[in-house]
Short mmCIF file of C-alpha atoms in Angstrom, two decimals:
data_model
loop_
_atom_site.label_atom_id
_atom_site.label_comp_id
_atom_site.label_asym_id
_atom_site.label_seq_id
_atom_site.Cartn_x
_atom_site.Cartn_y
_atom_site.Cartn_z
CA UNK A 1 0.00 0.00 0.00
CA UNK A 2 2.77 2.43 0.94
CA UNK A 3 4.58 1.69 -2.30
CA UNK A 4 1.41 2.35 -4.33
CA UNK A 5 0.81 5.71 -2.66
CA UNK A 6 4.50 6.52 -2.98
CA UNK A 7 4.32 5.82 -6.69
CA UNK A 8 1.44 8.29 -6.93
CA UNK A 9 2.89 11.15 -4.87
CA UNK A 10 6.37 10.72 -6.34
CA UNK A 11 5.22 10.94 -9.93
CA UNK A 12 4.41 14.01 -12.07
CA UNK A 13 1.09 12.27 -12.71
CA UNK A 14 0.00 13.33 -9.23
CA UNK A 15 -0.99 16.73 -10.64
CA UNK A 16 -3.18 15.21 -13.36
CA UNK A 17 -4.78 12.78 -10.90
CA UNK A 18 -5.49 15.54 -8.36
CA UNK A 19 -6.91 17.80 -11.07
CA UNK A 20 -9.14 15.05 -12.46
CA UNK A 21 -10.39 14.07 -9.01
CA UNK A 22 -11.19 17.67 -8.05
CA UNK A 23 -12.83 18.32 -11.43
CA UNK A 24 -15.12 15.29 -11.18
CA UNK A 25 -16.05 15.37 -7.50
CA UNK A 26 -18.66 18.05 -8.21
CA UNK A 27 -20.57 15.18 -9.87
CA UNK A 28 -19.19 12.36 -7.69
CA UNK A 29 -18.68 13.81 -4.19
CA UNK A 30 -17.38 10.45 -2.95
CA UNK A 31 -14.08 10.98 -4.78
CA UNK A 32 -11.25 11.56 -2.23
CA UNK A 33 -9.96 14.76 -3.84
CA UNK A 34 -9.25 16.48 -0.51
CA UNK A 35 -7.39 13.45 0.81
CA UNK A 36 -5.26 13.34 -2.36
CA UNK A 37 -4.36 17.02 -2.05
CA UNK A 38 -3.44 16.65 1.63
CA UNK A 39 -1.36 13.52 1.01
CA UNK A 40 0.60 15.19 -1.79
CA UNK A 41 1.15 18.33 0.31
CA UNK A 42 2.36 16.21 3.22
CA UNK A 43 4.89 14.57 0.92
CA UNK A 44 6.02 18.03 -0.19
CA UNK A 45 6.46 19.08 3.44
CA UNK A 46 9.13 16.46 3.90
CA UNK A 47 11.22 17.73 1.00
CA UNK A 48 14.03 15.68 -0.41
CA UNK A 49 15.38 14.63 2.99
CA UNK A 50 12.39 12.61 4.15
CA UNK A 51 13.74 9.36 2.77
CA UNK A 52 16.66 9.40 5.18
CA UNK A 53 16.74 8.74 8.90
CA UNK A 54 13.58 6.67 9.18
CA UNK A 55 13.34 3.72 11.53
CA UNK A 56 13.07 0.24 10.14
CA UNK A 57 9.38 0.00 11.00
CA UNK A 58 8.39 3.52 9.95
CA UNK A 59 7.31 4.38 6.44
CA UNK A 60 6.48 7.96 5.58
CA UNK A 61 4.53 9.45 2.72
CA UNK A 62 7.55 11.27 1.38
CA UNK A 63 9.99 8.41 1.81
CA UNK A 64 7.67 6.13 -0.13
CA UNK A 65 7.56 8.71 -2.88
CA UNK A 66 11.33 9.16 -2.77
CA UNK A 67 11.94 5.45 -3.11
CA UNK A 68 10.08 5.57 -6.41
CA UNK A 69 11.28 8.74 -8.10
CA UNK A 70 13.32 10.84 -5.70
CA UNK A 71 10.87 13.70 -6.22
CA UNK A 72 8.14 15.31 -4.12
CA UNK A 73 5.23 17.43 -5.36
CA UNK A 74 5.51 21.19 -5.77
CA UNK A 75 3.17 23.08 -3.45
CA UNK A 76 2.55 25.89 -5.92
CA UNK A 77 1.77 23.48 -8.77
CA UNK A 78 -0.47 21.43 -6.48
CA UNK A 79 -2.36 24.54 -5.38
CA UNK A 80 -2.77 25.74 -8.97
CA UNK A 81 -4.03 22.35 -10.19
CA UNK A 82 -6.55 21.95 -7.37
CA UNK A 83 -7.92 25.50 -7.61
CA UNK A 84 -8.17 25.51 -11.41
CA UNK A 85 -9.87 22.11 -11.52
CA UNK A 86 -12.30 23.24 -8.83
CA UNK A 87 -13.41 26.26 -10.86
CA UNK A 88 -13.71 24.21 -14.06
CA UNK A 89 -15.80 21.59 -12.27
CA UNK A 90 -18.10 24.26 -10.84
CA UNK A 91 -18.58 25.78 -14.28
CA UNK A 92 -19.31 22.37 -15.83
CA UNK A 93 -22.02 21.67 -13.24
CA UNK A 94 -23.37 25.21 -13.60
CA UNK A 95 -23.61 24.92 -17.40
CA UNK A 96 -25.16 21.46 -17.20
CA UNK A 97 -27.86 22.64 -14.80
CA UNK A 98 -28.47 25.84 -16.76
CA UNK A 99 -29.14 23.83 -19.92
CA UNK A 100 -30.89 20.97 -18.18
CA UNK A 101 -34.37 22.17 -18.98
CA UNK A 102 -37.59 21.13 -17.27
CA UNK A 103 -36.45 17.60 -16.48
CA UNK A 104 -33.56 18.80 -14.33
CA UNK A 105 -35.76 21.50 -12.79
CA UNK A 106 -38.23 18.84 -11.69
CA UNK A 107 -35.44 16.73 -10.24
CA UNK A 108 -34.13 19.70 -8.25
CA UNK A 109 -37.65 20.55 -7.06
CA UNK A 110 -37.87 17.08 -5.47
CA UNK A 111 -34.84 17.82 -3.28
CA UNK A 112 -35.56 20.16 -0.40
CA UNK A 113 -31.84 20.64 0.11
CA UNK A 114 -31.33 21.78 -3.49
CA UNK A 115 -34.38 24.07 -3.41
CA UNK A 116 -33.29 25.69 -0.15
CA UNK A 117 -29.72 26.19 -1.36
CA UNK A 118 -30.99 27.57 -4.65
CA UNK A 119 -33.18 30.13 -2.88
CA UNK A 120 -30.47 31.19 -0.46
CA UNK A 121 -27.87 31.40 -3.19
CA UNK A 122 -30.12 33.49 -5.39
CA UNK A 123 -30.73 35.95 -2.56
CA UNK A 124 -27.03 36.16 -1.70
CA UNK A 125 -25.91 36.72 -5.28
CA UNK A 126 -28.62 39.27 -6.01
CA UNK A 127 -27.38 41.32 -3.05
CA UNK A 128 -23.83 41.29 -4.38
CA UNK A 129 -22.50 38.67 -2.01
CA UNK A 130 -21.75 35.01 -2.48
CA UNK A 131 -20.18 33.86 0.77
CA UNK A 132 -22.48 30.84 0.63
CA UNK A 133 -20.55 29.64 -2.44
CA UNK A 134 -17.30 29.74 -0.46
CA UNK A 135 -18.78 28.02 2.59
CA UNK A 136 -20.43 25.34 0.47
CA UNK A 137 -17.07 24.40 -1.08
CA UNK A 138 -16.03 22.90 2.25
CA UNK A 139 -19.29 21.05 2.98
CA UNK A 140 -19.80 17.46 1.79
CA UNK A 141 -21.59 17.72 -1.58
CA UNK A 142 -22.12 21.42 -0.91
CA UNK A 143 -20.20 22.36 -4.02
CA UNK A 144 -22.54 20.22 -6.12
CA UNK A 145 -25.65 21.69 -4.52
CA UNK A 146 -24.57 25.29 -5.04
CA UNK A 147 -23.19 24.89 -8.58
CA UNK A 148 -26.25 22.99 -9.79
CA UNK A 149 -28.54 25.40 -7.95
CA UNK A 150 -26.92 28.45 -9.53
CA UNK A 151 -27.26 26.96 -13.00
CA UNK A 152 -30.84 25.79 -12.52
CA UNK A 153 -31.81 29.24 -11.24
CA UNK A 154 -30.18 30.80 -14.34
CA UNK A 155 -27.95 33.04 -12.27
CA UNK A 156 -25.61 35.09 -14.43
CA UNK A 157 -22.13 33.63 -14.75
CA UNK A 158 -20.53 36.92 -13.71
CA UNK A 159 -22.41 36.66 -10.42
CA UNK A 160 -21.33 33.08 -9.77
CA UNK A 161 -17.83 32.76 -11.25
CA UNK A 162 -15.89 35.20 -8.99
CA UNK A 163 -17.23 33.51 -5.88
CA UNK A 164 -16.50 30.08 -7.34
CA UNK A 165 -12.90 31.17 -7.94
CA UNK A 166 -12.60 32.52 -4.40
CA UNK A 167 -14.04 29.28 -3.02
CA UNK A 168 -11.61 27.23 -5.10
CA UNK A 169 -8.58 29.17 -3.88
CA UNK A 170 -9.80 29.04 -0.26
CA UNK A 171 -10.43 25.29 -0.35
CA UNK A 172 -7.24 24.44 -2.23
CA UNK A 173 -5.17 26.71 0.03
CA UNK A 174 -6.70 25.23 3.16
CA UNK A 175 -6.17 21.64 1.98
CA UNK A 176 -2.58 22.23 0.85
CA UNK A 177 -1.88 24.16 4.04
CA UNK A 178 -3.21 21.35 6.20
CA UNK A 179 -0.97 18.83 4.48
CA UNK A 180 2.06 21.11 4.66
CA UNK A 181 1.75 22.17 8.29
CA UNK A 182 0.66 18.70 9.37
CA UNK A 183 3.81 17.32 7.79
CA UNK A 184 5.95 20.03 9.41
CA UNK A 185 4.51 19.62 12.90
CA UNK A 186 3.82 15.88 13.00
CA UNK A 187 6.30 14.68 10.40
CA UNK A 188 5.54 13.37 6.94
CA UNK A 189 3.88 10.25 8.34
CA UNK A 190 0.46 8.74 8.03
CA UNK A 191 -0.36 10.22 11.44
CA UNK A 192 0.20 13.68 9.99
CA UNK A 193 -2.00 12.87 7.01
CA UNK A 194 -4.75 11.50 9.26
CA UNK A 195 -4.77 14.57 11.51
CA UNK A 196 -4.91 16.87 8.48
CA UNK A 197 -7.79 14.90 6.97
CA UNK A 198 -9.70 15.10 10.26
CA UNK A 199 -9.20 18.88 10.22
CA UNK A 200 -10.56 19.00 6.66
CA UNK A 201 -13.62 16.98 7.68
CA UNK A 202 -14.12 19.23 10.71
CA UNK A 203 -14.23 22.28 8.44
CA UNK A 204 -16.72 20.41 6.26
CA UNK A 205 -18.95 19.68 9.25
CA UNK A 206 -18.97 23.35 10.25
CA UNK A 207 -19.75 24.39 6.67
CA UNK A 208 -22.59 21.85 6.46
CA UNK A 209 -24.07 23.20 9.70
CA UNK A 210 -23.95 26.77 8.37
CA UNK A 211 -25.63 25.70 5.13
CA UNK A 212 -28.44 23.94 7.02
CA UNK A 213 -29.25 27.01 9.09
CA UNK A 214 -32.33 28.94 7.94
CA UNK A 215 -31.58 32.01 5.91
CA UNK A 216 -32.02 35.25 7.90
CA UNK A 217 -35.23 37.05 7.11
CA UNK A 218 -34.85 40.43 5.45
CA UNK A 219 -35.44 43.38 7.73
#
């Protein structure tokens, strides 16, 4: 298992795999895109020296990668790939919902979660704010709900896109930062990855709670 993950994080293909996972998880929220980003960032935190000085029974993310290629991922490239793929995935879902017609509208109407998010998002965007888009990016399936809701409601792309970009940068920065600092503080080990993933899920739980709260009534 360690060798397989090392092959992934130690290969230039890690960027393509991360980008594809982030792009598609707007349609398949079960994809572990956040975990992939954190794991790659943890490997980067170790740098080129992680392969040395490990005990016989201890295998690290970075040392597994180093055994394969001697390379670790670039944080800046990882951040760019994750953020760009996130925006492209949002736009794909937005365009799909916008052109979905009556059939998709009926499907959305059957989901109270989608209807509520659509109403709240429409109100937020019409008032010149889209913080809900940023918050939803951290919630499980929240990105899908908001992107599909914005498209189905025929919100203008110039209202949605800037907030989608901000959400992408915030999520990618947070995920990469968790992997980096987790690796620095706890070492580039699976313990560091696990703690960082828990922190990502904690942020998702908070975001989901905020999204479930009733929208404030206008004064």
